[in-house]
Amino acid sequence: AQSVTQLDSQVPVFEEAPVELRCNYSSSVSVYLFWYVQYPNQGLQLLLKYLSGSTLVKGINGFEAEFNKSQTSFHLRKPSVHISDTAEYFCAVSSIKAAGNKLTFGGGTRVLVKP
Amino acid sequence: GAVVSQHPSRVICKSGTSVKIECRSLDFQATTMFWYRQFPKQSLMLMATSNEGSKATYEQGVEKDKFLINHASLTLSTLTVTSAHPEDSSFYICSARLFGRTGGALGYEQYFGPGTRLTVT
């Protein structure tokens, strides 16, 4: 079984400032890692994912994340946020070998970008 | 590519009635789809895994007879909430699984629908 912890439930940040959203996971097996964004009353959109290879992953909208196996972390960063980045962000994992590759989500981090 | 749609986007029904929600993969075939439930300001909770041509696999605590899932084709899965009650009011999101190569790596990825807001009065 896996679990995902997003350490910050809410992150206020000023426009054009950097932001980091923290994600730690627990799993006894190798996992794939994902970050999704959800705008109000909408489904989830994939920002980026780590399957294998380089531990620094670049995604859409200027986001990037770094996989740290020793710390079991997959923190999401953006060097300069925009008002439009205000949304809920979810970190998720799936077991590489688990049947169906079900996703386990963290509790979410609400990012509020202030002008 | 890899677009998933849901219909309806919003539905209001009376207590005791049944509601059907459709999830379609528009430009790919999906042997596996997933149904999630999301309460306000909370994370997504997996309800069930829908497999084309076979019975769905439900997560612990999800009532099979209340949440009926049918995956009759490679592009369509339906979730029927039977005898709905106000506590069933929620945001229901589906996803479709696709296997392929992305960024040099092979693996599964889920593509999510836009969600269906169910309100039971």
Tab-separated table of C-alpha atoms in Angstrom:
chain	number	residue	atom	x	y	z
A	1	ALA	CA	0.000	0.000	0.000
A	2	GLN	CA	1.062	3.560	-0.585
A	3	SER	CA	0.341	6.824	1.129
A	4	VAL	CA	0.954	10.415	0.122
A	5	THR	CA	1.358	13.388	2.405
A	6	GLN	CA	1.161	16.934	1.214
A	7	LEU	CA	2.590	18.908	4.053
A	8	ASP	CA	0.850	22.194	3.333
A	9	SER	CA	-2.907	22.374	2.975
A	10	GLN	CA	-2.773	25.991	1.859
A	11	VAL	CA	-0.009	28.150	0.432
A	12	PRO	CA	-0.533	31.873	-0.073
A	13	VAL	CA	2.007	33.473	-2.385
A	14	PHE	CA	2.434	36.821	-4.084
A	15	GLU	CA	2.373	37.109	-7.837
A	16	GLU	CA	5.802	36.655	-9.467
A	17	ALA	CA	7.188	35.030	-6.308
A	18	PRO	CA	8.451	31.435	-6.299
A	19	VAL	CA	6.433	28.615	-4.811
A	20	GLU	CA	7.235	25.129	-3.593
A	21	LEU	CA	4.630	22.512	-2.793
A	22	ARG	CA	5.868	19.646	-0.717
A	23	CYS	CA	4.962	16.009	-1.259
A	24	ASN	CA	6.239	12.961	0.577
A	25	TYR	CA	5.191	9.420	-0.097
A	26	SER	CA	5.445	6.041	1.514
A	27	SER	CA	5.605	2.816	-0.429
A	28	SER	CA	7.202	-0.591	-0.120
A	29	VAL	CA	7.524	-0.892	-3.896
A	30	SER	CA	8.698	1.277	-6.752
A	31	VAL	CA	6.238	3.934	-7.785
A	32	TYR	CA	5.351	6.385	-10.478
A	33	LEU	CA	4.810	9.947	-9.247
A	34	PHE	CA	2.452	12.609	-10.524
A	35	TRP	CA	1.379	16.175	-9.895
A	36	TYR	CA	-2.088	17.286	-10.958
A	37	VAL	CA	-3.786	20.677	-10.892
A	38	GLN	CA	-7.496	21.198	-10.369
A	39	TYR	CA	-9.236	24.463	-11.113
A	40	PRO	CA	-12.607	25.119	-9.412
A	41	ASN	CA	-15.368	22.755	-10.485
A	42	GLN	CA	-13.133	21.036	-13.000
A	43	GLY	CA	-11.381	17.718	-13.362
A	44	LEU	CA	-7.678	17.141	-12.932
A	45	GLN	CA	-5.001	18.165	-15.367
A	46	LEU	CA	-1.605	16.507	-15.366
A	47	LEU	CA	1.237	18.938	-14.660
A	48	LEU	CA	4.088	16.459	-14.783
A	49	LYS	CA	5.076	12.931	-13.945
A	50	TYR	CA	8.089	10.878	-13.008
A	51	LEU	CA	8.294	7.391	-14.446
A	52	SER	CA	12.047	6.841	-14.627
A	53	GLY	CA	15.257	8.530	-15.732
A	54	SER	CA	16.215	12.062	-14.781
A	55	THR	CA	15.016	12.984	-11.319
A	56	LEU	CA	14.274	16.556	-12.377
A	57	VAL	CA	11.039	16.613	-14.291
A	58	LYS	CA	9.730	19.594	-16.201
A	59	GLY	CA	6.033	19.987	-16.784
A	60	ILE	CA	3.545	22.373	-18.253
A	61	ASN	CA	3.011	26.003	-17.259
A	62	GLY	CA	6.582	26.398	-16.009
A	63	PHE	CA	6.330	23.841	-13.213
A	64	GLU	CA	9.035	21.363	-12.341
A	65	ALA	CA	9.500	18.698	-9.698
A	66	GLU	CA	12.400	16.734	-8.324
A	67	PHE	CA	12.223	13.119	-7.299
A	68	ASN	CA	14.331	12.298	-4.266
A	69	LYS	CA	14.290	8.581	-3.603
A	70	SER	CA	16.237	8.700	-0.355
A	71	GLN	CA	13.855	11.261	1.106
A	72	THR	CA	10.806	9.765	-0.650
A	73	SER	CA	9.835	13.218	-1.812
A	74	PHE	CA	8.533	14.755	-5.020
A	75	HIS	CA	8.318	18.490	-4.401
A	76	LEU	CA	6.779	20.777	-7.000
A	77	ARG	CA	8.247	24.186	-7.785
A	78	LYS	CA	7.618	27.199	-9.953
A	79	PRO	CA	10.059	30.121	-10.006
A	80	SER	CA	7.462	32.819	-10.648
A	81	VAL	CA	3.725	32.335	-10.189
A	82	HIS	CA	0.839	34.052	-11.927
A	83	ILE	CA	-2.648	34.836	-10.710
A	84	SER	CA	-3.864	32.052	-12.993
A	85	ASP	CA	-1.896	29.504	-10.942
A	86	THR	CA	-4.458	29.830	-8.170
A	87	ALA	CA	-5.814	26.294	-7.910
A	88	GLU	CA	-5.677	23.050	-5.956
A	89	TYR	CA	-2.630	20.865	-6.526
A	90	PHE	CA	-2.544	17.134	-5.901
A	91	CYS	CA	0.429	14.845	-5.624
A	92	ALA	CA	-0.240	11.201	-6.479
A	93	VAL	CA	1.577	7.892	-6.704
A	94	SER	CA	0.892	4.581	-8.326
A	95	SER	CA	2.666	1.306	-7.856
A	96	ILE	CA	4.555	0.257	-10.943
A	97	LYS	CA	3.462	-3.312	-10.519
A	98	ALA	CA	0.058	-2.965	-8.843
A	99	ALA	CA	-2.867	-4.309	-10.768
A	100	GLY	CA	-4.653	-1.483	-12.502
A	101	ASN	CA	-2.072	1.075	-11.490
A	102	LYS	CA	-4.476	2.806	-9.151
A	103	LEU	CA	-3.567	6.298	-8.044
A	104	THR	CA	-3.269	7.279	-4.408
A	105	PHE	CA	-3.690	10.999	-3.897
A	106	GLY	CA	-2.396	13.334	-1.249
A	107	GLY	CA	-4.764	15.654	0.545
A	108	GLY	CA	-4.117	18.534	-1.805
A	109	THR	CA	-2.521	21.956	-1.472
A	110	ARG	CA	-4.537	25.048	-2.215
A	111	VAL	CA	-2.402	27.752	-3.795
A	112	LEU	CA	-3.690	31.292	-3.576
A	113	VAL	CA	-1.749	33.789	-5.639
A	114	LYS	CA	-2.136	37.348	-4.434
A	115	PRO	CA	-1.523	40.417	-6.589
B	1	GLY	CA	-5.002	13.853	-27.658
B	2	ALA	CA	-6.202	11.683	-24.764
B	3	VAL	CA	-9.406	13.540	-24.022
B	4	VAL	CA	-11.996	12.243	-21.575
B	5	SER	CA	-15.488	13.632	-21.363
B	6	GLN	CA	-18.218	13.274	-18.763
B	7	HIS	CA	-21.935	13.777	-19.095
B	8	PRO	CA	-23.743	15.461	-17.526
B	9	SER	CA	-21.493	18.098	-16.021
B	10	ARG	CA	-24.097	18.940	-13.405
B	11	VAL	CA	-27.239	17.144	-12.279
B	12	ILE	CA	-29.837	17.749	-9.605
B	13	CYS	CA	-32.142	14.919	-8.663
B	14	LYS	CA	-34.686	14.128	-6.000
B	15	SER	CA	-33.990	11.735	-3.172
B	16	GLY	CA	-34.843	8.158	-4.091
B	17	THR	CA	-34.248	8.501	-7.816
B	18	SER	CA	-31.346	7.087	-9.831
B	19	VAL	CA	-28.789	9.039	-11.821
B	20	LYS	CA	-26.476	7.829	-14.571
B	21	ILE	CA	-23.146	9.491	-15.292
B	22	GLU	CA	-21.243	8.732	-18.495
B	23	CYS	CA	-17.484	8.748	-18.962
B	24	ARG	CA	-16.091	8.600	-22.500
B	25	SER	CA	-12.577	8.415	-23.879
B	26	LEU	CA	-12.909	10.463	-27.050
B	27	ASP	CA	-9.754	9.696	-28.996
B	28	PHE	CA	-8.404	6.494	-27.505
B	29	GLN	CA	-9.581	3.144	-26.273
B	30	ALA	CA	-9.489	2.424	-22.582
B	31	THR	CA	-9.842	-1.069	-21.202
B	32	THR	CA	-9.675	0.391	-17.729
B	33	MET	CA	-11.397	3.436	-16.310
B	34	PHE	CA	-11.588	4.678	-12.750
B	35	TRP	CA	-14.317	6.420	-10.786
B	36	TYR	CA	-13.485	8.870	-8.026
B	37	ARG	CA	-15.523	10.852	-5.560
B	38	GLN	CA	-14.484	14.220	-4.210
B	39	PHE	CA	-16.105	16.042	-1.316
B	40	PRO	CA	-15.721	19.817	-1.032
B	41	LYS	CA	-12.165	20.881	-0.277
B	42	GLN	CA	-11.019	17.292	-0.033
B	43	SER	CA	-8.931	14.939	-2.080
B	44	LEU	CA	-10.117	12.353	-4.550
B	45	MET	CA	-11.143	8.983	-3.220
B	46	LEU	CA	-11.104	6.040	-5.578
B	47	MET	CA	-14.489	4.321	-5.675
B	48	ALA	CA	-13.960	1.592	-8.231
B	49	THR	CA	-11.979	0.342	-11.170
B	50	SER	CA	-14.048	-0.255	-14.281
B	51	ASN	CA	-12.844	-2.967	-16.664
B	52	GLU	CA	-14.246	-3.352	-20.155
B	53	GLY	CA	-16.222	-6.541	-20.503
B	54	SER	CA	-15.986	-7.588	-16.875
B	55	LYS	CA	-17.219	-6.642	-13.455
B	56	ALA	CA	-15.928	-3.551	-11.748
B	57	THR	CA	-13.632	-3.786	-8.761
B	58	TYR	CA	-14.870	-1.705	-5.859
B	59	GLU	CA	-12.790	-0.190	-3.111
B	60	GLN	CA	-13.452	-1.149	0.464
B	61	GLY	CA	-16.456	0.608	1.895
B	62	VAL	CA	-18.095	1.418	-1.451
B	63	GLU	CA	-21.555	-0.108	-1.859
B	64	LYS	CA	-21.667	-2.130	-5.052
B	65	ASP	CA	-25.447	-2.157	-5.239
B	66	LYS	CA	-25.667	1.568	-4.820
B	67	PHE	CA	-22.971	2.583	-7.289
B	68	LEU	CA	-23.464	0.466	-10.380
B	69	ILE	CA	-20.678	0.544	-12.929
B	70	ASN	CA	-20.925	-0.671	-16.499
B	71	HIS	CA	-18.022	-0.651	-18.945
B	72	ALA	CA	-19.708	-1.985	-22.058
B	73	SER	CA	-17.285	-0.669	-24.653
B	74	LEU	CA	-13.670	0.441	-24.925
B	75	THR	CA	-14.697	4.096	-24.871
B	76	LEU	CA	-17.582	4.237	-22.414
B	77	SER	CA	-18.056	3.570	-18.728
B	78	THR	CA	-21.158	4.534	-16.785
B	79	LEU	CA	-21.753	5.091	-13.103
B	80	THR	CA	-25.322	4.831	-11.872
B	81	VAL	CA	-26.129	6.132	-8.426
B	82	THR	CA	-29.208	4.195	-7.394
B	83	SER	CA	-31.777	5.441	-4.906
B	84	ALA	CA	-29.770	8.593	-4.374
B	85	HIS	CA	-29.833	10.380	-1.049
B	86	PRO	CA	-28.532	13.809	-0.032
B	87	GLU	CA	-25.360	12.244	1.383
B	88	ASP	CA	-24.537	11.044	-2.140
B	89	SER	CA	-24.198	14.662	-3.237
B	90	SER	CA	-20.628	15.056	-4.393
B	91	PHE	CA	-18.298	15.706	-7.310
B	92	TYR	CA	-17.740	12.525	-9.304
B	93	ILE	CA	-14.699	12.305	-11.552
B	94	CYS	CA	-13.721	9.548	-13.935
B	95	SER	CA	-10.407	8.787	-15.546
B	96	ALA	CA	-9.298	6.548	-18.388
B	97	ARG	CA	-6.028	4.678	-18.350
B	98	LEU	CA	-3.648	4.785	-21.269
B	99	PHE	CA	-0.378	2.944	-21.673
B	100	GLY	CA	2.311	4.468	-23.738
B	101	ARG	CA	5.693	6.047	-24.024
B	102	THR	CA	6.051	9.536	-22.641
B	103	GLY	CA	9.312	11.324	-22.123
B	104	GLY	CA	11.289	8.229	-22.977
B	105	ALA	CA	9.595	6.033	-20.436
B	106	LEU	CA	6.864	3.449	-20.766
B	107	GLY	CA	4.049	3.538	-18.298
B	108	TYR	CA	0.416	4.031	-17.486
B	109	GLU	CA	-1.174	7.413	-17.219
B	110	GLN	CA	-4.681	8.389	-16.247
B	111	TYR	CA	-6.551	11.078	-18.151
B	112	PHE	CA	-9.317	12.703	-16.175
B	113	GLY	CA	-12.749	13.857	-17.175
B	114	PRO	CA	-14.053	17.299	-16.161
B	115	GLY	CA	-16.248	15.887	-13.397
B	116	THR	CA	-19.966	15.708	-12.645
B	117	ARG	CA	-21.514	17.671	-9.812
B	118	LEU	CA	-24.378	15.657	-8.308
B	119	THR	CA	-26.823	17.347	-5.973
B	120	VAL	CA	-29.541	15.256	-4.361
B	121	THR	CA	-32.420	17.220	-2.868
